[in-house]
């Protein structure tokens, strides 16, 4: 092969207290999918941001088509044929789909020069043409705030493609997609590759990396482990190189004879107050049980669970906890009934970006477990807050220089662990997890599954919304499948198959 | 830590506010050595006291990502109400001719209560009616000012400046305890209380959480509306106290008292490191922010520079402070 499209030469980058990248080198060939893998906080996103001009590396060069180039802003990167899908959604919720796609490049028509107005028609047509090419079915005029997380993600993909870049960086593009939408992405990638575009692809999902990429570069703690051809390796090798040890099982053993207790949570005929959301949903969760919730985009799984948690209004239906009817009008009510909810959208409804890890972890517990954190009548015991935060940071192996670090400077997966810690601290009886392992590396996923098993063995109930089939089938005792706001069936988790779930998920 | 050049630069950058304050002091002393005296420092601290109390109120608002344009007018109303209730019985021109002399605490608490009420209304309008805070507080500012003028114009006063305050009331602004002016003591106590509240109580922490992300705070079981109302109410109470002290310090009160103070308060907060986007703000920062502005106005007058220039300096400082802050934050991320 001739000169590689992109060559990364001895890149290093430090942040206060962490060496995020240490002497990284590899190259990306034209028309190939080059995966980058590594544990949470390994430095993947940092490396991509260096390439894209968001960060300036401390040392090293980035060579594009044989020319040295270090971009000092993203505009330059875009102009030089690099576009990027970020790990966290970058949409402007108040604008519509097409404005989001063409942001910064809105077409104008001249009225009288130099007076210009936006050319809505052209923008609409261009958007339709783009969606047509990519096989997406989204209304260009719809407001982005009305779209689901996964549709927003598809939108980001479309936008990245719309720059006609030679190199597209994709930072965990599938973390919030269901299998069906991921398939759309893969066919888009296929199309791009055929037209000579290269892709830098970050993911924690081993199967998809094995399936779609040609090479993989593995990072560990900011250092390079190596670059391998996919055809020369297998998934065990991948995991071993990433985690640094053997990981024989992806899921903990199911308990031999799980003793499920009484019904902990019973939801009957619940109907959303929002028209077109869910209606007539009835299910229950027993003590010690993990209830998985599967479905495609638009199944209203998140809406359902957020309603149970008091964040969205309901019109009809009852909720019983331990056999007693309860009214839950706000998240506070739910928390008082010993429920917890880890939300799906980490950046919007999860982290308190400007606050420290400690403040993020304790935000629930310090109020709902106030006596524990009281030093006297008025003040909180900051020493105890810190020691609790330190304990969970350590247990969940959050990678951070200190517990006073601002949460937004952590890697995505580590932010997720802090949020999980926030709810574990509360020790809830019913823990609702909406895509709990989103953006979490294989090793840490296993740890989280272990935590879930431990909770259920203590008689807690877990409700887990997941778009990852293996996770749903590997962890759930029962799987409830939803489709477009209807409950299409509840099946046994031990015997469920892909086909069975998919069939139920598209039964309406 | 070694004192390399880059280290020194970093330390200077991290403590930029203190450096600027010190630098201004040194310059003023070089120009006019008489500046370095207890009297001058005392005067600056006395002038800063009311401003600081008002700025602390404003800080709560900025932390929850709000805005408050009503501060100055609430100060004015509180000053007039406190003044009208704190006149000595021997004064010839009383607002309420028949009113007996009240203990100091009564006008003080009533004025603070009125401030709290105004703030509470701001909070309800912003949190429950979901009116944009600029508009909500602009509206309340007008309402408050209107009522203040109506009250101030009641016969027999008919809009004459209030005076003749009781000894006890005047002592709040002019008296001293153990040689330290009372007003400075009051401001210091307020500052410490606000600091402890913010750093060490659950509600204090939740103000930051709400300012950081309302959606995330709501998921975490925080009653976001309640916290917003709390922030605006606390601010209102502090404005009320500010108004009381302003009347006590100057020995007078009119309905135009406090005009424009909200802008000075916002400016001090922003210079002191509060973010207009919410979630950020510290008491020491605000203290230094207030001091910087008062050192400028006092210092420039002291060395005989026209007060018109003071505004120019203040404006430049606000812009520089924010521009620097943006750069500092960008480096971090
Ligand atoms: N802006 C920042 N300020 C300080 N530290 C940072 C910043 N961005 C990243 N880091 C640190 O750099 C390290 C690498 O982070 P990075 O986001 O690149 O990880 P990642 O490999 O993308 O992880 P994940 O899989 O969780 O997304 C982490 O330890 C993180 O805490
Ligand atoms: Mg990342």
PDB file of C-alpha atoms in Angstrom, chain B residues 39-266:
ATOM      1  CA  UNK B  39      -8.855  55.109  58.106  1.00  0.00           C
ATOM      2  CA  UNK B  40      -8.734  54.475  54.378  1.00  0.00           C
ATOM      3  CA  UNK B  41      -9.018  50.755  54.736  1.00  0.00           C
ATOM      4  CA  UNK B  42     -11.861  51.173  57.208  1.00  0.00           C
ATOM      5  CA  UNK B  43     -13.705  53.476  54.837  1.00  0.00           C
ATOM      6  CA  UNK B  44     -13.308  51.088  51.952  1.00  0.00           C
ATOM      7  CA  UNK B  45     -14.535  48.194  54.056  1.00  0.00           C
ATOM      8  CA  UNK B  46     -17.506  50.235  55.279  1.00  0.00           C
ATOM      9  CA  UNK B  47     -18.470  51.168  51.758  1.00  0.00           C
ATOM     10  CA  UNK B  48     -18.025  47.596  50.640  1.00  0.00           C
ATOM     11  CA  UNK B  49     -20.196  46.190  53.400  1.00  0.00           C
ATOM     12  CA  UNK B  50     -23.635  46.885  51.981  1.00  0.00           C
ATOM     13  CA  UNK B  51     -22.413  46.110  48.491  1.00  0.00           C
ATOM     14  CA  UNK B  52     -21.054  42.801  49.667  1.00  0.00           C
ATOM     15  CA  UNK B  53     -24.299  41.777  51.310  1.00  0.00           C
ATOM     16  CA  UNK B  54     -26.192  42.573  48.122  1.00  0.00           C
ATOM     17  CA  UNK B  55     -23.615  40.772  45.987  1.00  0.00           C
ATOM     18  CA  UNK B  56     -23.906  37.666  48.151  1.00  0.00           C
ATOM     19  CA  UNK B  57     -27.611  37.646  47.385  1.00  0.00           C
ATOM     20  CA  UNK B  58     -26.865  38.007  43.723  1.00  0.00           C
ATOM     21  CA  UNK B  59     -24.416  35.111  43.938  1.00  0.00           C
ATOM     22  CA  UNK B  60     -27.218  32.732  44.930  1.00  0.00           C
ATOM     23  CA  UNK B  61     -29.121  33.772  41.844  1.00  0.00           C
ATOM     24  CA  UNK B  62     -26.164  33.283  39.530  1.00  0.00           C
ATOM     25  CA  UNK B  63     -25.382  29.880  41.028  1.00  0.00           C
ATOM     26  CA  UNK B  64     -28.830  28.586  40.085  1.00  0.00           C
ATOM     27  CA  UNK B  65     -28.342  30.021  36.594  1.00  0.00           C
ATOM     28  CA  UNK B  66     -30.872  32.773  37.185  1.00  0.00           C
ATOM     29  CA  UNK B  67     -30.792  36.517  36.782  1.00  0.00           C
ATOM     30  CA  UNK B  68     -32.045  39.255  39.051  1.00  0.00           C
ATOM     31  CA  UNK B  69     -32.635  42.829  37.965  1.00  0.00           C
ATOM     32  CA  UNK B  70     -34.729  43.699  40.991  1.00  0.00           C
ATOM     33  CA  UNK B  71     -31.886  43.897  43.538  1.00  0.00           C
ATOM     34  CA  UNK B  72     -31.421  47.657  43.531  1.00  0.00           C
ATOM     35  CA  UNK B  73     -35.106  48.452  43.807  1.00  0.00           C
ATOM     36  CA  UNK B  74     -35.588  45.998  46.649  1.00  0.00           C
ATOM     37  CA  UNK B  75     -32.696  47.682  48.457  1.00  0.00           C
ATOM     38  CA  UNK B  76     -34.482  51.010  47.940  1.00  0.00           C
ATOM     39  CA  UNK B  77     -37.809  49.755  49.268  1.00  0.00           C
ATOM     40  CA  UNK B  78     -36.169  48.160  52.294  1.00  0.00           C
ATOM     41  CA  UNK B  79     -34.273  51.375  53.028  1.00  0.00           C
ATOM     42  CA  UNK B  80     -37.423  53.493  52.928  1.00  0.00           C
ATOM     43  CA  UNK B  81     -39.504  51.070  54.981  1.00  0.00           C
ATOM     44  CA  UNK B  82     -36.823  50.623  57.599  1.00  0.00           C
ATOM     45  CA  UNK B  83     -36.202  54.359  57.665  1.00  0.00           C
ATOM     46  CA  UNK B  84     -39.883  55.206  58.081  1.00  0.00           C
ATOM     47  CA  UNK B  85     -40.131  52.885  61.077  1.00  0.00           C
ATOM     48  CA  UNK B  86     -36.868  53.855  62.734  1.00  0.00           C
ATOM     49  CA  UNK B  87     -37.347  57.554  63.367  1.00  0.00           C
ATOM     50  CA  UNK B  88     -36.768  58.909  66.825  1.00  0.00           C
ATOM     51  CA  UNK B  89     -39.804  60.303  68.635  1.00  0.00           C
ATOM     52  CA  UNK B  90     -38.260  63.751  68.921  1.00  0.00           C
ATOM     53  CA  UNK B  91     -37.798  64.198  65.164  1.00  0.00           C
ATOM     54  CA  UNK B  92     -39.982  67.034  63.825  1.00  0.00           C
ATOM     55  CA  UNK B  93     -40.798  65.556  60.467  1.00  0.00           C
ATOM     56  CA  UNK B  94     -41.848  61.984  61.133  1.00  0.00           C
ATOM     57  CA  UNK B  95     -43.210  59.636  58.478  1.00  0.00           C
ATOM     58  CA  UNK B  96     -45.721  58.261  60.989  1.00  0.00           C
ATOM     59  CA  UNK B  97     -46.183  61.169  63.395  1.00  0.00           C
ATOM     60  CA  UNK B  98     -48.041  59.048  65.958  1.00  0.00           C
ATOM     61  CA  UNK B  99     -45.695  56.067  65.868  1.00  0.00           C
ATOM     62  CA  UNK B 100     -43.820  55.486  69.129  1.00  0.00           C
ATOM     63  CA  UNK B 101     -40.105  54.762  68.975  1.00  0.00           C
ATOM     64  CA  UNK B 102     -39.663  51.089  68.093  1.00  0.00           C
ATOM     65  CA  UNK B 103     -36.833  48.836  69.166  1.00  0.00           C
ATOM     66  CA  UNK B 104     -34.195  48.635  66.411  1.00  0.00           C
ATOM     67  CA  UNK B 105     -34.945  45.031  65.621  1.00  0.00           C
ATOM     68  CA  UNK B 106     -38.493  45.818  64.446  1.00  0.00           C
ATOM     69  CA  UNK B 107     -37.716  47.992  61.406  1.00  0.00           C
ATOM     70  CA  UNK B 108     -34.778  45.737  60.582  1.00  0.00           C
ATOM     71  CA  UNK B 109     -36.854  42.557  60.552  1.00  0.00           C
ATOM     72  CA  UNK B 110     -39.743  44.166  58.699  1.00  0.00           C
ATOM     73  CA  UNK B 111     -37.425  45.467  55.985  1.00  0.00           C
ATOM     74  CA  UNK B 112     -35.711  42.094  55.638  1.00  0.00           C
ATOM     75  CA  UNK B 113     -39.139  40.459  55.519  1.00  0.00           C
ATOM     76  CA  UNK B 114     -40.232  42.773  52.709  1.00  0.00           C
ATOM     77  CA  UNK B 115     -37.054  41.924  50.793  1.00  0.00           C
ATOM     78  CA  UNK B 116     -37.674  38.245  51.355  1.00  0.00           C
ATOM     79  CA  UNK B 117     -41.202  38.618  50.059  1.00  0.00           C
ATOM     80  CA  UNK B 118     -40.040  40.360  46.895  1.00  0.00           C
ATOM     81  CA  UNK B 119     -37.463  37.637  46.356  1.00  0.00           C
ATOM     82  CA  UNK B 120     -40.040  34.955  47.024  1.00  0.00           C
ATOM     83  CA  UNK B 121     -42.276  36.467  44.352  1.00  0.00           C
ATOM     84  CA  UNK B 122     -39.364  36.501  41.916  1.00  0.00           C
ATOM     85  CA  UNK B 123     -38.763  32.860  42.705  1.00  0.00           C
ATOM     86  CA  UNK B 124     -42.370  31.818  42.274  1.00  0.00           C
ATOM     87  CA  UNK B 125     -42.644  33.639  38.968  1.00  0.00           C
ATOM     88  CA  UNK B 126     -39.430  32.122  37.666  1.00  0.00           C
ATOM     89  CA  UNK B 127     -39.899  28.598  39.019  1.00  0.00           C
ATOM     90  CA  UNK B 128     -43.640  27.989  38.871  1.00  0.00           C
ATOM     91  CA  UNK B 129     -44.788  30.278  36.085  1.00  0.00           C
ATOM     92  CA  UNK B 130     -41.582  29.586  34.177  1.00  0.00           C
ATOM     93  CA  UNK B 131     -41.151  33.195  33.146  1.00  0.00           C
ATOM     94  CA  UNK B 132     -37.675  34.044  31.945  1.00  0.00           C
ATOM     95  CA  UNK B 133     -35.779  35.411  34.965  1.00  0.00           C
ATOM     96  CA  UNK B 134     -34.757  38.623  33.213  1.00  0.00           C
ATOM     97  CA  UNK B 135     -38.353  39.479  32.526  1.00  0.00           C
ATOM     98  CA  UNK B 136     -39.696  38.245  35.852  1.00  0.00           C
ATOM     99  CA  UNK B 137     -37.251  40.254  37.925  1.00  0.00           C
ATOM    100  CA  UNK B 138     -37.525  43.291  35.663  1.00  0.00           C
ATOM    101  CA  UNK B 139     -41.259  43.196  36.286  1.00  0.00           C
ATOM    102  CA  UNK B 140     -40.838  42.844  40.024  1.00  0.00           C
ATOM    103  CA  UNK B 141     -38.269  45.670  39.983  1.00  0.00           C
ATOM    104  CA  UNK B 142     -40.871  47.969  38.470  1.00  0.00           C
ATOM    105  CA  UNK B 143     -43.594  46.834  40.848  1.00  0.00           C
ATOM    106  CA  UNK B 144     -41.325  47.274  43.845  1.00  0.00           C
ATOM    107  CA  UNK B 145     -40.181  50.697  42.717  1.00  0.00           C
ATOM    108  CA  UNK B 146     -43.747  51.755  42.058  1.00  0.00           C
ATOM    109  CA  UNK B 147     -44.894  50.719  45.525  1.00  0.00           C
ATOM    110  CA  UNK B 148     -41.861  52.369  47.029  1.00  0.00           C
ATOM    111  CA  UNK B 149     -42.715  55.699  45.382  1.00  0.00           C
ATOM    112  CA  UNK B 150     -46.352  55.403  46.455  1.00  0.00           C
ATOM    113  CA  UNK B 151     -45.346  54.681  50.026  1.00  0.00           C
ATOM    114  CA  UNK B 152     -42.707  57.383  50.051  1.00  0.00           C
ATOM    115  CA  UNK B 153     -45.230  59.893  48.783  1.00  0.00           C
ATOM    116  CA  UNK B 154     -47.770  59.196  51.544  1.00  0.00           C
ATOM    117  CA  UNK B 155     -48.793  62.326  53.420  1.00  0.00           C
ATOM    118  CA  UNK B 156     -47.460  63.902  55.521  1.00  0.00           C
ATOM    119  CA  UNK B 157     -44.097  62.826  54.097  1.00  0.00           C
ATOM    120  CA  UNK B 158     -44.858  63.646  50.459  1.00  0.00           C
ATOM    121  CA  UNK B 159     -41.571  62.293  49.124  1.00  0.00           C
ATOM    122  CA  UNK B 160     -39.239  64.170  51.419  1.00  0.00           C
ATOM    123  CA  UNK B 161     -36.020  62.361  52.306  1.00  0.00           C
ATOM    124  CA  UNK B 162     -36.345  60.441  55.564  1.00  0.00           C
ATOM    125  CA  UNK B 163     -34.088  61.273  58.487  1.00  0.00           C
ATOM    126  CA  UNK B 164     -33.885  61.527  62.250  1.00  0.00           C
ATOM    127  CA  UNK B 165     -33.260  57.868  62.903  1.00  0.00           C
ATOM    128  CA  UNK B 166     -33.015  56.531  66.418  1.00  0.00           C
ATOM    129  CA  UNK B 167     -29.572  56.203  67.973  1.00  0.00           C
ATOM    130  CA  UNK B 168     -29.831  52.462  67.914  1.00  0.00           C
ATOM    131  CA  UNK B 169     -30.692  52.326  64.221  1.00  0.00           C
ATOM    132  CA  UNK B 170     -27.963  54.762  63.245  1.00  0.00           C
ATOM    133  CA  UNK B 171     -25.483  52.743  65.244  1.00  0.00           C
ATOM    134  CA  UNK B 172     -25.961  49.850  62.808  1.00  0.00           C
ATOM    135  CA  UNK B 173     -24.351  51.935  60.111  1.00  0.00           C
ATOM    136  CA  UNK B 174     -22.197  54.389  62.029  1.00  0.00           C
ATOM    137  CA  UNK B 175     -21.394  52.887  65.403  1.00  0.00           C
ATOM    138  CA  UNK B 176     -18.523  50.670  66.335  1.00  0.00           C
ATOM    139  CA  UNK B 177     -17.867  47.807  68.690  1.00  0.00           C
ATOM    140  CA  UNK B 178     -14.369  47.447  70.116  1.00  0.00           C
ATOM    141  CA  UNK B 179     -13.190  49.934  67.518  1.00  0.00           C
ATOM    142  CA  UNK B 180     -14.577  47.988  64.558  1.00  0.00           C
ATOM    143  CA  UNK B 181     -17.486  49.608  62.731  1.00  0.00           C
ATOM    144  CA  UNK B 182     -20.687  47.650  63.297  1.00  0.00           C
ATOM    145  CA  UNK B 183     -21.513  47.597  59.629  1.00  0.00           C
ATOM    146  CA  UNK B 184     -18.288  45.734  58.902  1.00  0.00           C
ATOM    147  CA  UNK B 185     -19.069  43.260  61.637  1.00  0.00           C
ATOM    148  CA  UNK B 186     -22.556  42.663  60.244  1.00  0.00           C
ATOM    149  CA  UNK B 187     -21.199  42.129  56.741  1.00  0.00           C
ATOM    150  CA  UNK B 188     -18.536  39.779  58.030  1.00  0.00           C
ATOM    151  CA  UNK B 189     -21.079  37.729  59.953  1.00  0.00           C
ATOM    152  CA  UNK B 190     -23.334  37.521  56.892  1.00  0.00           C
ATOM    153  CA  UNK B 191     -20.402  36.453  54.765  1.00  0.00           C
ATOM    154  CA  UNK B 192     -19.442  33.694  57.155  1.00  0.00           C
ATOM    155  CA  UNK B 193     -23.022  32.456  57.429  1.00  0.00           C
ATOM    156  CA  UNK B 194     -23.449  32.406  53.660  1.00  0.00           C
ATOM    157  CA  UNK B 195     -20.119  30.652  53.283  1.00  0.00           C
ATOM    158  CA  UNK B 196     -21.023  27.944  55.769  1.00  0.00           C
ATOM    159  CA  UNK B 197     -24.481  27.565  54.287  1.00  0.00           C
ATOM    160  CA  UNK B 198     -23.067  27.126  50.840  1.00  0.00           C
ATOM    161  CA  UNK B 199     -20.255  24.765  51.733  1.00  0.00           C
ATOM    162  CA  UNK B 200     -21.657  22.718  54.524  1.00  0.00           C
ATOM    163  CA  UNK B 201     -25.394  22.301  54.186  1.00  0.00           C
ATOM    164  CA  UNK B 202     -27.437  20.059  51.977  1.00  0.00           C
ATOM    165  CA  UNK B 203     -29.487  22.939  50.600  1.00  0.00           C
ATOM    166  CA  UNK B 204     -26.310  24.844  49.821  1.00  0.00           C
ATOM    167  CA  UNK B 205     -25.017  21.909  47.791  1.00  0.00           C
ATOM    168  CA  UNK B 206     -28.335  21.549  46.019  1.00  0.00           C
ATOM    169  CA  UNK B 207     -28.178  25.139  44.795  1.00  0.00           C
ATOM    170  CA  UNK B 208     -25.068  24.151  42.868  1.00  0.00           C
ATOM    171  CA  UNK B 209     -26.693  20.955  41.618  1.00  0.00           C
ATOM    172  CA  UNK B 210     -29.693  22.845  40.238  1.00  0.00           C
ATOM    173  CA  UNK B 211     -27.396  25.424  38.641  1.00  0.00           C
ATOM    174  CA  UNK B 212     -25.280  22.687  37.105  1.00  0.00           C
ATOM    175  CA  UNK B 213     -28.132  20.850  35.412  1.00  0.00           C
ATOM    176  CA  UNK B 214     -31.795  21.226  36.237  1.00  0.00           C
ATOM    177  CA  UNK B 215     -32.707  17.951  34.536  1.00  0.00           C
ATOM    178  CA  UNK B 216     -30.076  15.936  36.321  1.00  0.00           C
ATOM    179  CA  UNK B 217     -30.977  17.573  39.621  1.00  0.00           C
ATOM    180  CA  UNK B 218     -34.624  16.652  39.121  1.00  0.00           C
ATOM    181  CA  UNK B 219     -33.764  13.003  38.478  1.00  0.00           C
ATOM    182  CA  UNK B 220     -31.734  13.040  41.671  1.00  0.00           C
ATOM    183  CA  UNK B 221     -34.803  13.792  43.711  1.00  0.00           C
ATOM    184  CA  UNK B 222     -34.120  17.484  44.158  1.00  0.00           C
ATOM    185  CA  UNK B 223     -37.203  19.691  44.173  1.00  0.00           C
ATOM    186  CA  UNK B 224     -35.873  22.094  41.582  1.00  0.00           C
ATOM    187  CA  UNK B 225     -38.688  24.637  41.939  1.00  0.00           C
ATOM    188  CA  UNK B 226     -38.216  24.770  45.682  1.00  0.00           C
ATOM    189  CA  UNK B 227     -34.496  25.364  45.333  1.00  0.00           C
ATOM    190  CA  UNK B 228     -35.073  28.159  42.825  1.00  0.00           C
ATOM    191  CA  UNK B 229     -37.578  29.844  45.117  1.00  0.00           C
ATOM    192  CA  UNK B 230     -35.122  29.450  47.973  1.00  0.00           C
ATOM    193  CA  UNK B 231     -32.320  31.104  46.009  1.00  0.00           C
ATOM    194  CA  UNK B 232     -34.439  34.098  45.025  1.00  0.00           C
ATOM    195  CA  UNK B 233     -35.871  34.438  48.537  1.00  0.00           C
ATOM    196  CA  UNK B 234     -32.462  34.342  50.208  1.00  0.00           C
ATOM    197  CA  UNK B 235     -31.264  36.949  47.747  1.00  0.00           C
ATOM    198  CA  UNK B 236     -34.289  39.101  48.554  1.00  0.00           C
ATOM    199  CA  UNK B 237     -33.651  38.875  52.290  1.00  0.00           C
ATOM    200  CA  UNK B 238     -30.034  39.898  51.784  1.00  0.00           C
ATOM    201  CA  UNK B 239     -31.126  42.849  49.628  1.00  0.00           C
ATOM    202  CA  UNK B 240     -33.484  43.799  52.451  1.00  0.00           C
ATOM    203  CA  UNK B 241     -30.653  43.794  54.948  1.00  0.00           C
ATOM    204  CA  UNK B 242     -28.555  45.761  52.464  1.00  0.00           C
ATOM    205  CA  UNK B 243     -31.280  48.394  52.299  1.00  0.00           C
ATOM    206  CA  UNK B 244     -31.456  48.668  56.086  1.00  0.00           C
ATOM    207  CA  UNK B 245     -27.718  49.182  56.347  1.00  0.00           C
ATOM    208  CA  UNK B 246     -27.681  51.642  53.485  1.00  0.00           C
ATOM    209  CA  UNK B 247     -30.250  53.793  55.331  1.00  0.00           C
ATOM    210  CA  UNK B 248     -28.438  53.421  58.645  1.00  0.00           C
ATOM    211  CA  UNK B 249     -25.044  54.232  57.123  1.00  0.00           C
ATOM    212  CA  UNK B 250     -26.182  57.352  55.276  1.00  0.00           C
ATOM    213  CA  UNK B 251     -28.640  58.458  57.947  1.00  0.00           C
ATOM    214  CA  UNK B 252     -31.311  58.968  55.329  1.00  0.00           C
ATOM    215  CA  UNK B 253     -33.494  57.159  52.800  1.00  0.00           C
ATOM    216  CA  UNK B 254     -35.345  58.052  49.633  1.00  0.00           C
ATOM    217  CA  UNK B 255     -37.171  55.972  47.050  1.00  0.00           C
ATOM    218  CA  UNK B 256     -34.229  56.237  44.641  1.00  0.00           C
ATOM    219  CA  UNK B 257     -31.903  54.454  47.033  1.00  0.00           C
ATOM    220  CA  UNK B 258     -30.216  51.402  45.582  1.00  0.00           C
ATOM    221  CA  UNK B 259     -30.781  52.340  41.960  1.00  0.00           C
ATOM    222  CA  UNK B 260     -28.351  50.394  39.795  1.00  0.00           C
ATOM    223  CA  UNK B 261     -26.954  48.345  42.676  1.00  0.00           C
ATOM    224  CA  UNK B 262     -28.044  45.120  40.995  1.00  0.00           C
ATOM    225  CA  UNK B 263     -25.686  45.785  38.117  1.00  0.00           C
ATOM    226  CA  UNK B 264     -22.768  46.438  40.467  1.00  0.00           C
ATOM    227  CA  UNK B 265     -23.638  43.250  42.296  1.00  0.00           C
ATOM    228  CA  UNK B 266     -23.713  41.180  39.103  1.00  0.00           C
TER     229      UNK B 266
END
